[in-house]
Amino acid sequence: MSNPDPASGYPAYNQPSPPDHFARRQAAGRRTALTVCTIADTSAGLLVLWILLFLLDANQANVFVEFVQGTAEWLAWWSQDIFTMDTEGLRVILNYGLPAVMYLLIGHGIAARLNRA
């Protein structure tokens, strides 16, 4: 008695693999790309929000403003004091705007690459 079928639960030897394997991998890549875009957009948004709060002279003793400032400083640690201007507003725009632009460019570039894969 010879049985050519594999054990139950396994595909037969002469059947191709399910066609949805590529679709599942593509969907996973899109979800990962969406996650990367969301993180990049949120990071850039917090940096821009801090720039606006600073330029509008927000109350820096406020808990929300302290949170945004602390988060922006954490996100922009690598770009602090790259630009030293006499005008404090211009210094904040450049030192926090540069990382915002970099996060957007790098994050969306990675996401585009993930969508192509």
PDB file of C-alpha atoms in Angstrom:
ATOM      1  CA  MET A   1       0.000   0.000   0.000  1.00  0.00           C
ATOM      2  CA  SER A   2       1.622   3.108  -1.212  1.00  0.00           C
ATOM      3  CA  ASN A   3       0.094   6.482  -0.404  1.00  0.00           C
ATOM      4  CA  PRO A   4       1.571   9.408  -2.416  1.00  0.00           C
ATOM      5  CA  ASP A   5      -0.177  12.022  -0.283  1.00  0.00           C
ATOM      6  CA  PRO A   6       1.818  13.554   2.557  1.00  0.00           C
ATOM      7  CA  ALA A   7       0.660  13.492   6.143  1.00  0.00           C
ATOM      8  CA  SER A   8      -2.497  15.434   6.872  1.00  0.00           C
ATOM      9  CA  GLY A   9      -1.992  19.170   7.127  1.00  0.00           C
ATOM     10  CA  TYR A  10       0.798  19.302   4.534  1.00  0.00           C
ATOM     11  CA  PRO A  11       0.307  20.165   0.845  1.00  0.00           C
ATOM     12  CA  ALA A  12       0.667  17.398  -1.708  1.00  0.00           C
ATOM     13  CA  TYR A  13       4.044  17.206  -3.427  1.00  0.00           C
ATOM     14  CA  ASN A  14       2.755  18.101  -6.870  1.00  0.00           C
ATOM     15  CA  GLN A  15       0.709  21.133  -5.767  1.00  0.00           C
ATOM     16  CA  PRO A  16       2.212  24.621  -6.000  1.00  0.00           C
ATOM     17  CA  SER A  17       2.476  26.746  -2.884  1.00  0.00           C
ATOM     18  CA  PRO A  18      -0.513  28.963  -2.157  1.00  0.00           C
ATOM     19  CA  PRO A  19      -0.554  32.073  -4.385  1.00  0.00           C
ATOM     20  CA  ASP A  20      -1.314  34.412  -1.490  1.00  0.00           C
ATOM     21  CA  HIS A  21       2.235  34.119  -0.103  1.00  0.00           C
ATOM     22  CA  PHE A  22       3.388  37.067  -2.219  1.00  0.00           C
ATOM     23  CA  ALA A  23       0.310  39.081  -1.281  1.00  0.00           C
ATOM     24  CA  ARG A  24       0.896  38.478   2.426  1.00  0.00           C
ATOM     25  CA  ARG A  25       4.539  39.510   2.147  1.00  0.00           C
ATOM     26  CA  GLN A  26       3.554  42.634   0.217  1.00  0.00           C
ATOM     27  CA  ALA A  27       0.905  43.518   2.812  1.00  0.00           C
ATOM     28  CA  ALA A  28       3.448  43.099   5.612  1.00  0.00           C
ATOM     29  CA  GLY A  29       5.845  45.414   3.770  1.00  0.00           C
ATOM     30  CA  ARG A  30       3.115  48.015   3.394  1.00  0.00           C
ATOM     31  CA  ARG A  31       2.229  47.811   7.085  1.00  0.00           C
ATOM     32  CA  THR A  32       5.899  48.250   7.992  1.00  0.00           C
ATOM     33  CA  ALA A  33       6.184  51.193   5.591  1.00  0.00           C
ATOM     34  CA  LEU A  34       3.095  52.775   7.142  1.00  0.00           C
ATOM     35  CA  THR A  35       4.611  52.358  10.599  1.00  0.00           C
ATOM     36  CA  VAL A  36       7.867  53.979   9.503  1.00  0.00           C
ATOM     37  CA  CYS A  37       5.973  56.891   7.901  1.00  0.00           C
ATOM     38  CA  THR A  38       3.870  57.356  11.026  1.00  0.00           C
ATOM     39  CA  ILE A  39       6.932  57.484  13.280  1.00  0.00           C
ATOM     40  CA  ALA A  40       8.726  59.921  10.954  1.00  0.00           C
ATOM     41  CA  ASP A  41       5.652  62.158  10.607  1.00  0.00           C
ATOM     42  CA  THR A  42       5.018  62.187  14.358  1.00  0.00           C
ATOM     43  CA  SER A  43       8.643  63.039  15.091  1.00  0.00           C
ATOM     44  CA  ALA A  44       8.676  65.862  12.561  1.00  0.00           C
ATOM     45  CA  GLY A  45       5.300  67.092  13.809  1.00  0.00           C
ATOM     46  CA  LEU A  46       6.534  67.329  17.394  1.00  0.00           C
ATOM     47  CA  LEU A  47       9.618  69.243  16.272  1.00  0.00           C
ATOM     48  CA  VAL A  48       7.534  71.683  14.233  1.00  0.00           C
ATOM     49  CA  LEU A  49       5.108  72.051  17.139  1.00  0.00           C
ATOM     50  CA  TRP A  50       7.985  73.001  19.426  1.00  0.00           C
ATOM     51  CA  ILE A  51       9.203  75.572  16.886  1.00  0.00           C
ATOM     52  CA  LEU A  52       5.714  77.105  16.766  1.00  0.00           C
ATOM     53  CA  LEU A  53       5.314  77.104  20.546  1.00  0.00           C
ATOM     54  CA  PHE A  54       8.698  78.787  20.925  1.00  0.00           C
ATOM     55  CA  LEU A  55       8.009  81.411  18.272  1.00  0.00           C
ATOM     56  CA  LEU A  56       4.577  82.165  19.762  1.00  0.00           C
ATOM     57  CA  ASP A  57       6.097  82.582  23.252  1.00  0.00           C
ATOM     58  CA  ALA A  58       4.121  79.777  24.846  1.00  0.00           C
ATOM     59  CA  ASN A  59       4.207  79.500  28.636  1.00  0.00           C
ATOM     60  CA  GLN A  60       7.191  77.236  29.241  1.00  0.00           C
ATOM     61  CA  ALA A  61       5.936  76.401  32.737  1.00  0.00           C
ATOM     62  CA  ASN A  62       2.929  74.630  31.188  1.00  0.00           C
ATOM     63  CA  VAL A  63       3.066  70.823  31.393  1.00  0.00           C
ATOM     64  CA  PHE A  64       2.168  70.323  27.717  1.00  0.00           C
ATOM     65  CA  VAL A  65       4.790  72.828  26.554  1.00  0.00           C
ATOM     66  CA  GLU A  66       7.392  71.172  28.805  1.00  0.00           C
ATOM     67  CA  PHE A  67       6.504  67.776  27.306  1.00  0.00           C
ATOM     68  CA  VAL A  68       6.790  69.055  23.727  1.00  0.00           C
ATOM     69  CA  GLN A  69      10.073  70.814  24.512  1.00  0.00           C
ATOM     70  CA  GLY A  70      11.563  67.738  26.195  1.00  0.00           C
ATOM     71  CA  THR A  71      10.487  65.486  23.343  1.00  0.00           C
ATOM     72  CA  ALA A  72      11.841  67.919  20.754  1.00  0.00           C
ATOM     73  CA  GLU A  73      15.162  68.140  22.574  1.00  0.00           C
ATOM     74  CA  TRP A  74      15.351  64.344  22.723  1.00  0.00           C
ATOM     75  CA  LEU A  75      14.580  64.041  18.987  1.00  0.00           C
ATOM     76  CA  ALA A  76      16.998  66.807  18.009  1.00  0.00           C
ATOM     77  CA  TRP A  77      19.910  65.941  20.304  1.00  0.00           C
ATOM     78  CA  TRP A  78      22.226  65.392  17.369  1.00  0.00           C
ATOM     79  CA  SER A  79      21.551  68.779  15.785  1.00  0.00           C
ATOM     80  CA  GLN A  80      21.739  71.018  18.827  1.00  0.00           C
ATOM     81  CA  ASP A  81      23.915  74.075  18.271  1.00  0.00           C
ATOM     82  CA  ILE A  82      24.789  73.275  14.688  1.00  0.00           C
ATOM     83  CA  PHE A  83      23.602  76.788  13.916  1.00  0.00           C
ATOM     84  CA  THR A  84      24.546  79.575  16.316  1.00  0.00           C
ATOM     85  CA  MET A  85      22.631  82.686  15.406  1.00  0.00           C
ATOM     86  CA  ASP A  86      22.204  85.936  17.267  1.00  0.00           C
ATOM     87  CA  THR A  87      18.457  85.740  16.772  1.00  0.00           C
ATOM     88  CA  GLU A  88      17.076  83.097  19.126  1.00  0.00           C
ATOM     89  CA  GLY A  89      14.016  82.380  16.956  1.00  0.00           C
ATOM     90  CA  LEU A  90      16.116  81.714  13.859  1.00  0.00           C
ATOM     91  CA  ARG A  91      18.418  79.459  15.890  1.00  0.00           C
ATOM     92  CA  VAL A  92      15.437  77.374  17.084  1.00  0.00           C
ATOM     93  CA  ILE A  93      13.987  77.171  13.572  1.00  0.00           C
ATOM     94  CA  LEU A  94      17.258  75.910  12.115  1.00  0.00           C
ATOM     95  CA  ASN A  95      18.320  73.605  14.963  1.00  0.00           C
ATOM     96  CA  TYR A  96      14.906  71.925  15.227  1.00  0.00           C
ATOM     97  CA  GLY A  97      13.820  72.305  11.602  1.00  0.00           C
ATOM     98  CA  LEU A  98      16.823  70.417  10.248  1.00  0.00           C
ATOM     99  CA  PRO A  99      16.023  67.204  12.147  1.00  0.00           C
ATOM    100  CA  ALA A 100      12.347  67.519  11.200  1.00  0.00           C
ATOM    101  CA  VAL A 101      13.257  67.628   7.516  1.00  0.00           C
ATOM    102  CA  MET A 102      15.777  64.804   7.921  1.00  0.00           C
ATOM    103  CA  TYR A 103      13.250  62.566   9.691  1.00  0.00           C
ATOM    104  CA  LEU A 104      10.731  63.175   6.922  1.00  0.00           C
ATOM    105  CA  LEU A 105      13.220  62.506   4.109  1.00  0.00           C
ATOM    106  CA  ILE A 106      14.772  59.421   5.675  1.00  0.00           C
ATOM    107  CA  GLY A 107      11.491  57.984   6.973  1.00  0.00           C
ATOM    108  CA  HIS A 108       9.608  58.393   3.712  1.00  0.00           C
ATOM    109  CA  GLY A 109      12.618  57.129   1.748  1.00  0.00           C
ATOM    110  CA  ILE A 110      12.740  53.957   3.825  1.00  0.00           C
ATOM    111  CA  ALA A 111       8.963  53.558   3.473  1.00  0.00           C
ATOM    112  CA  ALA A 112       9.153  53.935  -0.302  1.00  0.00           C
ATOM    113  CA  ARG A 113      11.859  51.279  -0.417  1.00  0.00           C
ATOM    114  CA  LEU A 114       9.752  48.935   1.719  1.00  0.00           C
ATOM    115  CA  ASN A 115       6.742  49.438  -0.546  1.00  0.00           C
ATOM    116  CA  ARG A 116       8.808  48.457  -3.599  1.00  0.00           C
ATOM    117  CA  ALA A 117      10.103  45.257  -2.007  1.00  0.00           C
TER     118      ALA A 117
END
